[in-house]
């Protein structure tokens, strides 16, 4: 596996912020591909979903993250109590998440599960690796939605991660031999260049509302 491709940051500005839901306790936003969830250490990495939310509402607290290149639905707390309530749900794996991905090749079978531990690759940060000795448990369930023909056969998958490790979906699918199209980390040049962006989108998020505990679900339709 090669070293990661050079990092560039040119965050999208249109739309500047897409709101899926807001109330007194939570914000549900659509994060576009190419935008960081939280600011980086350098000044030119200050623009991010969190900063945009704070600019608009004054208080917005990150509970979970999506990679810069991944798009989709995210929930933020509007005050400390809501953030703690949501955070506990993510930590205890009581949040339902589904992602849509387009991957290289035709995946065998109609559904399955990847159960492979993940650890940071210290020589190729921020990349991760499968590590049976030091890795943390990581489980991804998948279902085939469609198979596409063409010069490069493609499979559209629905992904249901049980855990939430960094780069989990990218790495698990690459390990299966089906990297995600547009993946700058784990795909070869042909697969990386086969799409204008990473073909990974967080489509649905289901959780307990911090005010009252009712089960709520939010959807951000897949843009590819």
Short mmCIF file of C-alpha atoms in Angstrom, two decimals:
data_model
loop_
_atom_site.label_atom_id
_atom_site.label_comp_id
_atom_site.label_asym_id
_atom_site.label_seq_id
_atom_site.Cartn_x
_atom_site.Cartn_y
_atom_site.Cartn_z
CA UNK A 1 0.00 0.00 0.00
CA UNK A 2 1.34 3.40 -0.97
CA UNK A 3 1.68 6.49 1.19
CA UNK A 4 -1.42 8.72 1.42
CA UNK A 5 -1.88 11.24 -1.36
CA UNK A 6 -1.04 14.89 -0.57
CA UNK A 7 -3.66 16.64 1.56
CA UNK A 8 -5.40 19.60 -0.06
CA UNK A 9 -8.17 21.71 1.43
CA UNK A 10 -10.61 23.65 -0.69
CA UNK A 11 -13.91 23.38 1.22
CA UNK A 12 -17.15 23.91 -0.71
CA UNK A 13 -18.97 27.17 -0.05
CA UNK A 14 -22.27 26.48 -1.87
CA UNK A 15 -24.35 25.62 -0.03
CA UNK A 16 -22.56 27.08 2.99
CA UNK A 17 -24.75 25.14 5.44
CA UNK A 18 -27.64 22.73 4.85
CA UNK A 19 -30.05 22.24 7.75
CA UNK A 20 -32.05 19.00 7.92
CA UNK A 21 -33.60 19.67 11.34
CA UNK A 22 -33.26 22.10 14.23
CA UNK A 23 -34.92 22.50 17.61
CA UNK A 24 -33.95 23.76 21.04
CA UNK A 25 -31.72 20.76 21.76
CA UNK A 26 -30.18 19.44 18.56
CA UNK A 27 -29.07 20.46 15.10
CA UNK A 28 -29.08 17.97 12.24
CA UNK A 29 -26.92 19.10 9.34
CA UNK A 30 -25.80 17.78 5.98
CA UNK A 31 -22.02 17.82 5.77
CA UNK A 32 -20.76 18.15 2.20
CA UNK A 33 -17.83 16.19 0.87
CA UNK A 34 -14.62 18.19 1.19
CA UNK A 35 -15.48 19.98 4.45
CA UNK A 36 -13.80 19.11 7.74
CA UNK A 37 -16.02 18.30 10.71
CA UNK A 38 -13.79 20.17 13.17
CA UNK A 39 -10.95 22.66 12.53
CA UNK A 40 -7.41 21.53 11.87
CA UNK A 41 -4.35 22.85 13.68
CA UNK A 42 -3.33 25.28 10.92
CA UNK A 43 -5.10 28.56 10.16
CA UNK A 44 -6.18 27.56 6.66
CA UNK A 45 -8.07 24.58 8.16
CA UNK A 46 -10.32 26.72 10.36
CA UNK A 47 -13.38 26.44 8.09
CA UNK A 48 -15.38 23.38 9.12
CA UNK A 49 -18.91 22.21 9.87
CA UNK A 50 -18.56 23.06 13.56
CA UNK A 51 -17.35 26.61 12.86
CA UNK A 52 -20.17 27.24 10.40
CA UNK A 53 -22.73 26.00 12.91
CA UNK A 54 -21.28 28.16 15.69
CA UNK A 55 -21.37 31.19 13.39
CA UNK A 56 -25.07 30.66 12.74
CA UNK A 57 -26.34 29.52 16.15
CA UNK A 58 -23.67 30.60 18.61
CA UNK A 59 -23.63 27.23 20.35
CA UNK A 60 -23.15 23.94 18.54
CA UNK A 61 -21.34 20.97 20.05
CA UNK A 62 -19.84 18.15 17.99
CA UNK A 63 -20.86 14.65 19.06
CA UNK A 64 -19.42 12.51 16.24
CA UNK A 65 -17.37 13.03 13.10
CA UNK A 66 -17.27 12.25 9.42
CA UNK A 67 -14.07 12.22 7.36
CA UNK A 68 -13.42 15.32 5.27
CA UNK A 69 -14.28 13.50 2.05
CA UNK A 70 -17.39 11.75 3.40
CA UNK A 71 -20.71 13.55 3.14
CA UNK A 72 -23.96 13.07 4.97
CA UNK A 73 -26.12 13.53 8.03
CA UNK A 74 -24.61 14.72 11.31
CA UNK A 75 -26.16 15.64 14.66
CA UNK A 76 -24.84 18.34 17.00
CA UNK A 77 -25.96 19.26 20.50
CA UNK A 78 -27.08 22.82 21.20
CA UNK A 79 -26.12 22.71 24.86
CA UNK A 80 -24.00 20.61 27.23
CA UNK A 81 -26.83 18.36 28.43
CA UNK A 82 -27.82 17.45 24.88
CA UNK A 83 -24.21 16.81 23.91
CA UNK A 84 -23.72 14.46 26.86
CA UNK A 85 -26.97 12.61 26.12
CA UNK A 86 -26.05 12.13 22.46
CA UNK A 87 -22.45 11.26 23.26
CA UNK A 88 -23.51 8.41 25.55
CA UNK A 89 -25.65 6.97 22.76
CA UNK A 90 -22.73 6.92 20.35
CA UNK A 91 -20.41 5.43 22.96
CA UNK A 92 -22.86 2.66 23.82
CA UNK A 93 -23.63 1.94 20.12
CA UNK A 94 -27.32 2.75 20.45
CA UNK A 95 -27.28 4.97 17.36
CA UNK A 96 -28.43 3.51 14.06
CA UNK A 97 -26.33 4.57 11.05
CA UNK A 98 -26.51 3.65 7.38
CA UNK A 99 -24.09 4.70 4.66
CA UNK A 100 -24.21 4.34 0.90
CA UNK A 101 -21.03 3.55 -1.03
CA UNK A 102 -20.06 2.78 -4.60
CA UNK A 103 -17.14 0.37 -4.72
CA UNK A 104 -14.92 -1.05 -7.43
CA UNK A 105 -15.88 -4.46 -8.79
CA UNK A 106 -18.86 -6.72 -8.31
CA UNK A 107 -19.09 -7.88 -4.71
CA UNK A 108 -19.84 -11.59 -4.29
CA UNK A 109 -22.97 -12.41 -2.32
CA UNK A 110 -25.84 -10.16 -1.35
CA UNK A 111 -24.87 -9.37 2.24
CA UNK A 112 -22.16 -9.97 4.77
CA UNK A 113 -20.12 -8.71 7.67
CA UNK A 114 -16.52 -7.59 8.07
CA UNK A 115 -15.07 -8.13 11.54
CA UNK A 116 -11.46 -6.92 11.48
CA UNK A 117 -9.65 -4.85 14.14
CA UNK A 118 -8.23 -1.46 13.15
CA UNK A 119 -5.24 0.51 14.41
CA UNK A 120 -3.44 3.65 13.29
CA UNK A 121 -0.59 3.02 10.85
CA UNK A 122 2.22 4.98 12.56
CA UNK A 123 4.34 5.17 9.40
CA UNK A 124 1.55 6.45 7.15
CA UNK A 125 -0.63 8.72 9.26
CA UNK A 126 -3.52 9.43 9.04
CA UNK A 127 -3.98 6.03 7.40
CA UNK A 128 -5.21 3.05 9.37
CA UNK A 129 -4.45 -0.65 9.05
CA UNK A 130 -5.87 -4.05 9.95
CA UNK A 131 -4.00 -5.05 13.09
CA UNK A 132 -4.96 -8.26 14.90
CA UNK A 133 -2.55 -7.60 17.77
CA UNK A 134 -3.08 -3.91 18.61
CA UNK A 135 -6.24 -3.00 16.74
CA UNK A 136 -9.59 -2.09 18.25
CA UNK A 137 -12.65 -4.16 17.35
CA UNK A 138 -14.36 -2.96 14.17
CA UNK A 139 -17.47 -4.46 12.58
CA UNK A 140 -19.19 -3.43 9.34
CA UNK A 141 -22.34 -5.04 7.95
CA UNK A 142 -23.14 -4.62 4.27
CA UNK A 143 -25.88 -5.29 1.74
CA UNK A 144 -25.75 -5.09 -2.06
CA UNK A 145 -28.16 -2.54 -3.51
CA UNK A 146 -27.17 -2.76 -7.18
CA UNK A 147 -24.43 -3.89 -9.52
CA UNK A 148 -23.39 -1.53 -12.31
CA UNK A 149 -21.80 -2.59 -15.58
CA UNK A 150 -19.26 -0.58 -17.53
CA UNK A 151 -15.56 -0.25 -18.23
CA UNK A 152 -15.14 -0.54 -14.45
CA UNK A 153 -17.80 -2.75 -12.83
CA UNK A 154 -19.20 -1.12 -9.70
CA UNK A 155 -21.34 -2.26 -6.76
CA UNK A 156 -23.61 0.05 -4.79
CA UNK A 157 -23.67 -0.99 -1.13
CA UNK A 158 -25.63 -0.13 1.97
CA UNK A 159 -23.28 -0.16 4.96
CA UNK A 160 -24.29 -0.52 8.60
CA UNK A 161 -21.26 0.05 10.83
CA UNK A 162 -21.61 -1.45 14.30
CA UNK A 163 -18.50 0.39 15.49
CA UNK A 164 -17.15 3.79 14.48
CA UNK A 165 -13.40 3.53 13.97
CA UNK A 166 -11.47 6.05 11.91
CA UNK A 167 -11.52 5.07 8.21
CA UNK A 168 -13.42 1.90 9.14
CA UNK A 169 -15.62 1.69 6.04
CA UNK A 170 -12.84 2.66 3.64
CA UNK A 171 -10.40 0.16 5.11
CA UNK A 172 -12.83 -2.73 5.48
CA UNK A 173 -14.00 -2.44 1.89
CA UNK A 174 -10.45 -2.11 0.58
CA UNK A 175 -9.52 -5.22 2.56
CA UNK A 176 -12.39 -7.05 0.83
CA UNK A 177 -10.82 -6.12 -2.49
CA UNK A 178 -13.48 -3.51 -3.32
CA UNK A 179 -12.13 -0.02 -2.53
CA UNK A 180 -14.55 2.89 -2.54
CA UNK A 181 -14.43 4.94 -5.73
CA UNK A 182 -12.60 8.24 -5.24
CA UNK A 183 -10.77 7.05 -2.10
CA UNK A 184 -7.53 8.98 -1.73
CA UNK A 185 -6.21 6.64 0.97
CA UNK A 186 -6.86 3.02 0.07
CA UNK A 187 -7.58 2.94 -3.68
CA UNK A 188 -5.15 2.76 -6.59
CA UNK A 189 -4.99 5.57 -9.14
CA UNK A 190 -7.62 4.11 -11.49
CA UNK A 191 -10.20 3.68 -8.71
CA UNK A 192 -9.33 7.02 -7.10
CA UNK A 193 -9.83 8.80 -10.43
CA UNK A 194 -13.04 6.91 -11.30
CA UNK A 195 -15.21 9.40 -9.39
CA UNK A 196 -15.09 13.17 -8.80
CA UNK A 197 -15.34 12.66 -5.01
CA UNK A 198 -15.29 9.88 -2.45
CA UNK A 199 -18.37 7.77 -3.10
CA UNK A 200 -19.32 7.41 0.56
CA UNK A 201 -22.33 9.11 2.13
CA UNK A 202 -23.94 8.89 5.57
CA UNK A 203 -27.59 8.66 4.55
CA UNK A 204 -29.54 7.96 7.75
CA UNK A 205 -29.06 8.50 11.47
CA UNK A 206 -31.46 7.21 14.15
CA UNK A 207 -31.18 8.04 17.85
CA UNK A 208 -33.03 8.99 21.02
CA UNK A 209 -33.90 12.66 21.24
CA UNK A 210 -32.21 14.17 24.31
CA UNK A 211 -35.46 15.85 25.33
CA UNK A 212 -37.85 13.05 26.22
CA UNK A 213 -36.02 10.11 24.68
CA UNK A 214 -38.28 9.53 21.67
CA UNK A 215 -36.66 7.59 18.84
CA UNK A 216 -36.08 9.90 15.87
CA UNK A 217 -34.55 9.29 12.47
CA UNK A 218 -33.05 11.70 9.95
CA UNK A 219 -32.22 11.18 6.27
CA UNK A 220 -29.88 13.00 3.92
CA UNK A 221 -30.46 11.57 0.40
CA UNK A 222 -27.34 10.24 -1.31
CA UNK A 223 -26.11 12.73 -3.94
CA UNK A 224 -24.47 10.14 -6.24
#
